[in-house]
Short mmCIF file of C-alpha atoms and ligand atoms in Angstrom, two decimals:
data_model
loop_
_atom_site.label_atom_id
_atom_site.label_comp_id
_atom_site.label_asym_id
_atom_site.label_seq_id
_atom_site.Cartn_x
_atom_site.Cartn_y
_atom_site.Cartn_z
CA MET A 9 97.41 61.71 161.68
CA ALA A 10 98.12 61.10 165.32
CA GLY A 11 98.39 57.49 166.41
CA LYS A 12 98.58 55.89 162.96
CA LEU A 13 101.91 54.99 161.34
CA ARG A 14 102.41 56.85 158.06
CA LYS A 15 104.63 56.69 155.01
CA ILE A 16 106.38 60.03 154.78
CA LEU A 17 108.44 61.61 152.00
CA ILE A 18 110.65 64.53 153.04
CA ILE A 19 112.13 66.57 150.19
CA GLY A 20 115.07 68.82 151.00
CA ALA A 21 115.62 66.57 154.01
CA THR A 22 119.04 67.97 154.92
CA SER A 23 117.61 71.45 155.52
CA ALA A 24 117.99 72.32 159.19
CA ILE A 25 114.22 72.48 159.65
CA ALA A 26 113.40 69.38 157.57
CA SER A 27 116.03 67.34 159.44
CA GLU A 28 114.27 68.22 162.69
CA VAL A 29 110.93 67.20 161.19
CA ALA A 30 112.53 63.90 160.09
CA ARG A 31 113.81 63.32 163.65
CA ILE A 32 110.31 63.84 165.07
CA TYR A 33 108.62 61.54 162.56
CA ALA A 34 111.36 58.93 163.04
CA SER A 35 110.86 59.00 166.81
CA GLN A 36 107.12 58.45 166.27
CA GLY A 37 107.84 55.29 164.25
CA HIS A 38 106.67 56.51 160.84
CA ALA A 39 108.27 55.10 157.68
CA LEU A 40 110.51 57.63 155.94
CA TYR A 41 111.94 58.29 152.49
CA LEU A 42 114.39 61.20 152.27
CA LEU A 43 115.38 63.23 149.24
CA ALA A 44 118.11 65.89 149.37
CA ARG A 45 120.89 67.43 147.26
CA ASP A 46 123.97 66.98 149.42
CA ALA A 47 124.75 63.24 149.33
CA GLU A 48 127.28 63.42 152.18
CA ARG A 49 125.01 65.31 154.58
CA LEU A 50 122.11 63.07 153.61
CA ARG A 51 124.23 60.01 154.43
CA GLU A 52 125.07 61.51 157.85
CA LEU A 53 121.37 62.09 158.55
CA VAL A 54 120.48 58.58 157.42
CA VAL A 55 123.17 57.05 159.69
CA GLU A 56 121.98 59.17 162.62
CA LEU A 57 118.32 58.20 162.11
CA GLU A 58 119.16 54.53 161.66
CA GLU A 59 121.18 54.59 164.90
CA ARG A 60 118.03 55.90 166.58
CA GLY A 61 116.07 52.97 165.17
CA ALA A 62 114.18 54.89 162.48
CA ASP A 63 112.05 53.03 159.94
CA LEU A 64 113.99 54.48 157.03
CA ARG A 65 112.79 52.87 153.80
CA GLY A 66 114.98 54.74 151.32
CA HIS A 67 116.82 57.89 150.35
CA ALA A 68 118.15 59.56 147.22
CA SER A 69 120.26 62.59 146.45
CA GLY A 70 120.10 65.01 143.56
CA ASP A 71 119.81 68.64 142.54
CA LEU A 72 116.10 69.46 142.60
CA ASP A 73 116.68 72.24 140.08
CA GLU A 74 117.03 69.42 137.53
CA LEU A 75 113.31 69.82 137.00
CA GLU A 76 112.86 67.14 134.36
CA ARG A 77 114.21 64.50 136.78
CA ASN A 78 111.83 65.25 139.64
CA GLY A 79 108.97 63.12 138.28
CA GLU A 80 111.17 60.01 138.33
CA ARG A 81 112.42 60.94 141.83
CA VAL A 82 108.85 61.04 143.14
CA ALA A 83 108.03 57.81 141.28
CA ALA A 84 111.03 56.10 142.93
CA ALA A 85 109.84 57.22 146.37
CA ILE A 86 106.31 55.93 145.67
CA GLN A 87 107.72 52.63 144.48
CA VAL A 88 109.80 52.15 147.63
CA LEU A 89 107.11 53.29 150.08
CA GLY A 90 104.23 51.68 148.20
CA SER A 91 102.17 54.85 148.69
CA ILE A 92 102.75 58.20 150.37
CA ASP A 93 100.63 59.54 153.22
CA VAL A 94 102.60 62.72 153.86
CA ALA A 95 104.93 64.66 151.55
CA LEU A 96 106.82 67.71 152.80
CA ILE A 97 108.68 69.94 150.34
CA ALA A 98 111.26 71.86 152.35
CA HIS A 99 114.17 72.86 150.10
CA GLY A 100 114.69 76.53 149.39
CA TYR A 101 117.20 79.14 148.30
CA LEU A 102 117.18 82.66 149.70
CA GLY A 103 119.73 83.90 147.17
CA ASP A 104 121.25 87.33 146.91
CA GLN A 105 118.48 89.90 146.49
CA GLN A 106 120.68 92.70 145.23
CA ARG A 107 122.49 90.43 142.79
CA SER A 108 119.12 89.20 141.49
CA GLU A 109 118.32 92.80 140.54
CA SER A 110 121.13 92.85 137.96
CA SER A 111 121.81 89.15 137.30
CA LEU A 112 119.09 87.25 135.46
CA ASP A 113 120.93 84.03 136.34
CA GLU A 114 120.57 84.74 140.08
CA ALA A 115 116.92 85.77 139.68
CA LEU A 116 116.13 82.59 137.73
CA LYS A 117 117.98 80.42 140.26
CA ILE A 118 115.85 81.86 143.06
CA LEU A 119 112.68 81.34 141.02
CA SER A 120 113.71 77.84 140.01
CA THR A 121 114.54 76.49 143.47
CA ASN A 122 111.62 78.13 145.25
CA LEU A 123 108.88 77.93 142.63
CA ALA A 124 109.56 75.83 139.51
CA SER A 125 111.25 73.03 141.45
CA PRO A 126 108.44 72.66 144.04
CA ILE A 127 105.87 72.72 141.21
CA SER A 128 107.79 70.02 139.32
CA LEU A 129 107.47 67.87 142.46
CA LEU A 130 103.90 68.88 143.27
CA ILE A 131 102.63 67.79 139.84
CA PRO A 132 103.40 64.08 140.33
CA LEU A 133 102.66 64.22 144.06
CA ALA A 134 99.26 65.86 143.60
CA ASN A 135 98.32 63.26 140.99
CA HIS A 136 99.42 60.47 143.33
CA PHE A 137 97.37 61.88 146.21
CA GLU A 138 94.36 62.51 143.96
CA ALA A 139 94.37 58.90 142.75
CA GLN A 140 94.82 57.69 146.33
CA GLY A 141 91.99 59.88 147.63
CA ALA A 142 93.86 60.77 150.83
CA GLY A 143 97.04 62.29 152.17
CA HIS A 144 98.85 65.38 153.30
CA LEU A 145 100.78 67.45 150.78
CA ALA A 146 102.83 70.21 152.41
CA ALA A 147 105.34 72.82 151.29
CA ILE A 148 107.30 75.44 153.19
CA THR A 149 106.84 79.00 151.99
CA SER A 150 107.59 82.27 153.76
CA VAL A 151 106.07 85.43 155.15
CA ALA A 152 108.35 87.08 152.55
CA GLY A 153 105.77 85.98 149.98
CA GLU A 154 103.04 88.25 151.34
CA ARG A 155 104.34 91.68 150.29
CA GLY A 156 107.08 92.78 147.91
CA ARG A 157 109.92 94.22 149.98
CA PRO A 158 113.30 95.50 148.71
CA ARG A 159 115.00 93.17 151.18
CA ASN A 160 113.90 89.95 149.48
CA PHE A 161 111.33 90.49 146.73
CA THR A 162 112.76 87.97 144.23
CA TYR A 163 112.60 85.20 146.84
CA GLY A 164 109.27 86.66 148.01
CA ALA A 165 107.86 86.51 144.47
CA ALA A 166 108.76 82.82 144.25
CA LYS A 167 107.35 81.92 147.68
CA GLY A 168 104.25 84.05 147.04
CA GLY A 169 103.77 82.29 143.70
CA LEU A 170 104.14 78.93 145.40
CA SER A 171 101.55 79.95 147.99
CA ARG A 172 99.07 80.76 145.22
CA TYR A 173 99.84 77.45 143.51
CA LEU A 174 99.24 75.53 146.75
CA GLU A 175 95.93 77.34 147.21
CA GLY A 176 94.80 76.14 143.78
CA GLN A 177 95.93 72.57 144.43
CA ARG A 178 94.05 72.68 147.75
CA SER A 179 90.77 73.51 146.06
CA ARG A 180 91.43 70.89 143.39
CA LEU A 181 92.27 68.11 145.87
CA ARG A 182 89.96 68.90 148.81
CA PRO A 183 86.99 66.99 147.32
CA ARG A 184 89.29 63.95 147.05
CA GLY A 185 90.07 64.06 150.80
CA VAL A 186 93.61 65.38 150.34
CA VAL A 187 94.89 68.18 152.58
CA VAL A 188 97.29 70.68 151.01
CA HIS A 189 99.32 72.55 153.63
CA ASN A 190 101.16 75.83 153.25
CA ILE A 191 103.69 76.33 156.05
CA LYS A 192 104.56 80.04 156.12
CA LEU A 193 107.70 80.65 158.13
CA GLY A 194 108.98 83.83 159.64
CA PRO A 195 112.77 84.05 160.12
CA VAL A 196 114.36 80.95 161.63
CA ASP A 197 117.91 80.53 162.89
CA THR A 198 119.29 78.06 160.30
CA PRO A 199 122.19 78.02 157.79
CA MET A 200 119.93 79.98 155.41
CA THR A 201 120.03 82.97 157.75
CA ALA A 202 123.55 82.40 159.12
CA ASN A 203 124.69 85.86 157.99
CA HIS A 204 121.61 87.71 159.24
CA ALA A 205 121.70 89.77 162.42
CA LYS A 206 119.46 87.91 164.87
CA ASN A 207 116.63 89.53 166.77
CA ALA A 208 113.70 88.44 168.93
CA LEU A 209 111.65 87.52 165.84
CA PHE A 210 113.98 84.62 164.96
CA ALA A 211 112.51 81.24 165.77
CA GLU A 212 114.37 78.11 166.81
CA LYS A 213 114.42 75.22 164.32
CA ARG A 214 113.20 72.50 166.72
CA ALA A 215 110.21 74.53 167.84
CA VAL A 216 109.44 75.27 164.18
CA ALA A 217 109.62 71.56 163.32
CA ARG A 218 107.23 70.68 166.16
CA THR A 219 104.76 73.29 164.91
CA ILE A 220 104.95 71.90 161.37
CA VAL A 221 104.21 68.35 162.58
CA ARG A 222 101.29 69.63 164.68
CA ALA A 223 99.88 71.66 161.77
CA LEU A 224 99.75 68.53 159.62
CA GLU A 225 98.11 66.54 162.43
CA ARG A 226 95.47 69.25 162.80
CA ARG A 227 94.89 69.41 159.02
CA ARG A 228 95.60 73.16 158.96
CA HIS A 229 95.64 74.60 155.46
CA VAL A 230 97.83 77.64 156.13
CA THR A 231 100.06 77.82 159.18
CA TYR A 232 102.19 80.79 160.20
CA VAL A 233 105.24 79.70 162.19
CA PRO A 234 105.57 80.96 164.85
CA ARG A 235 101.85 81.61 165.16
CA PHE A 236 102.23 85.35 165.96
CA TRP A 237 103.14 85.94 162.29
CA TRP A 238 99.48 85.42 161.45
CA LEU A 239 98.61 88.64 163.26
CA ILE A 240 101.62 90.57 161.98
CA MET A 241 100.92 89.58 158.38
CA ALA A 242 97.18 90.24 158.71
CA ILE A 243 98.15 93.85 159.45
CA VAL A 244 101.02 94.08 156.95
CA ARG A 245 98.79 92.73 154.14
CA VAL A 246 96.23 95.51 154.52
CA VAL A 247 98.67 98.43 154.77
CA PRO A 248 98.02 100.55 151.63
CA GLU A 249 101.03 100.63 149.33
CA SER A 250 101.38 104.41 149.58
CA LEU A 251 101.79 104.05 153.37
CA PHE A 252 103.86 100.86 153.06
CA GLN A 253 106.46 102.74 151.02
CA ARG A 254 106.81 105.39 153.70
CA LEU A 255 107.37 102.87 156.51
CA GLY A 256 111.12 102.28 156.39
CA PHE A 257 111.05 99.14 158.56
CA LEU A 258 108.81 97.51 155.92
CA SER A 259 110.01 99.00 152.67
CA GLY A 260 113.68 99.63 153.47
CA ARG A 261 116.60 97.44 152.47
N1 LIG B 505 115.41 80.01 157.76
C1 LIG B 505 114.49 80.94 157.52
O1 LIG B 505 114.54 82.07 158.09
C2 LIG B 505 113.33 80.66 156.61
C3 LIG B 505 112.27 81.60 156.57
C4 LIG B 505 111.19 81.36 155.72
C5 LIG B 505 111.17 80.21 154.96
N2 LIG B 505 112.21 79.33 155.00
C6 LIG B 505 112.15 78.13 154.18
O2 LIG B 505 112.31 77.00 155.00
C7 LIG B 505 112.80 75.91 154.20
C8 LIG B 505 113.94 75.24 154.93
O3 LIG B 505 115.05 76.13 155.01
P1 LIG B 505 116.07 76.14 156.24
O4 LIG B 505 115.81 77.36 157.01
O5 LIG B 505 116.01 74.82 156.93
O6 LIG B 505 117.44 76.38 155.51
P2 LIG B 505 118.69 75.43 155.18
O7 LIG B 505 119.09 74.62 156.36
O8 LIG B 505 119.70 76.33 154.55
O9 LIG B 505 118.09 74.44 154.10
C9 LIG B 505 117.90 74.76 152.76
C10 LIG B 505 117.92 73.43 152.04
O10 LIG B 505 117.53 73.61 150.69
C11 LIG B 505 118.35 72.76 149.93
N3 LIG B 505 118.42 73.16 148.55
C12 LIG B 505 118.66 74.40 148.05
N4 LIG B 505 118.69 74.35 146.71
C13 LIG B 505 118.46 73.05 146.37
C14 LIG B 505 118.38 72.36 145.15
N5 LIG B 505 118.54 72.99 143.97
N6 LIG B 505 118.15 71.04 145.16
C15 LIG B 505 118.00 70.38 146.33
N7 LIG B 505 118.06 70.98 147.53
C16 LIG B 505 118.30 72.30 147.53
C17 LIG B 505 119.72 72.85 150.60
O11 LIG B 505 120.48 71.77 150.18
P3 LIG B 505 122.08 71.73 150.37
O12 LIG B 505 122.28 71.21 151.76
O13 LIG B 505 122.55 70.80 149.30
O14 LIG B 505 122.58 73.14 150.19
C18 LIG B 505 119.32 72.80 152.05
O15 LIG B 505 119.20 71.47 152.50
C19 LIG B 505 113.17 76.53 152.84
O16 LIG B 505 112.12 76.29 151.92
C20 LIG B 505 113.25 78.00 153.14
O17 LIG B 505 113.03 78.79 151.98
C21 LIG B 505 113.29 79.52 155.83
#
């Protein structure tokens, strides 16, 4: 991707991490189309990027849990950009784990925003990229998707499901020259984790955004951010469940 100007769709653009990705792509001169829920914050981002001279071709706001509307949202972006070289799906909802254990509404909201909504966007995007025979299709998932933990297993189930879905799309689209990227984040200091006690494992949003941009340039299929999560999760994945349940730092609340 380096060196060539691209047409880039960022979905969930007002997320702290996605906004940083947008700033990087804007500074590199790529053409952008932004989609986000919060119209006011999206407008602020658009104004900021335009003041920096970004090649901003369009933007739209809407609740991405309105699944039946996401096809037309993607179609509108394709119409404005002409074609899409890079699509990044970044929106997400951590939710309230304990509430999701007694409230079906909360559980379904977590599953909708983190799994059904990305899939409703990936369907038209994957078909666009397949027809085009090129492109980068990326979504942000989480290390929470690798093992079920009492701390966040509803969110983890959605992100883990999305990871599996991306894997399937990757195999489907690889022969057509399309790269499907799964960006697996560890904890990042953003509004999503505002109420979490911070420790040394928390990454900084700008560094995370730089790693995401680099991962797409390098055509990496699965990228742990920061990179050390690859090693941690390689170990965590192979811990037998009987042992996992006895290790409080993994299986505790
Ligand atoms: N921060 C972390 O520790 C962490 C760790 C692993 C993975 N992730 C993932 O990283 C991605 C970016 O999150 P972030 O850390 O940048 O958090 P953030 O700043 O809180 O951003 C979350 C974004 O998702 C949007 N969103 C939520 N529900 C939506 C819906 N129904 N329709 C449209 N947009 C919706 C929010 O929009 P509003 O502004 O309208 O609320 C917000 O812009 C997410 O996919 C998240 O799951 C984050």
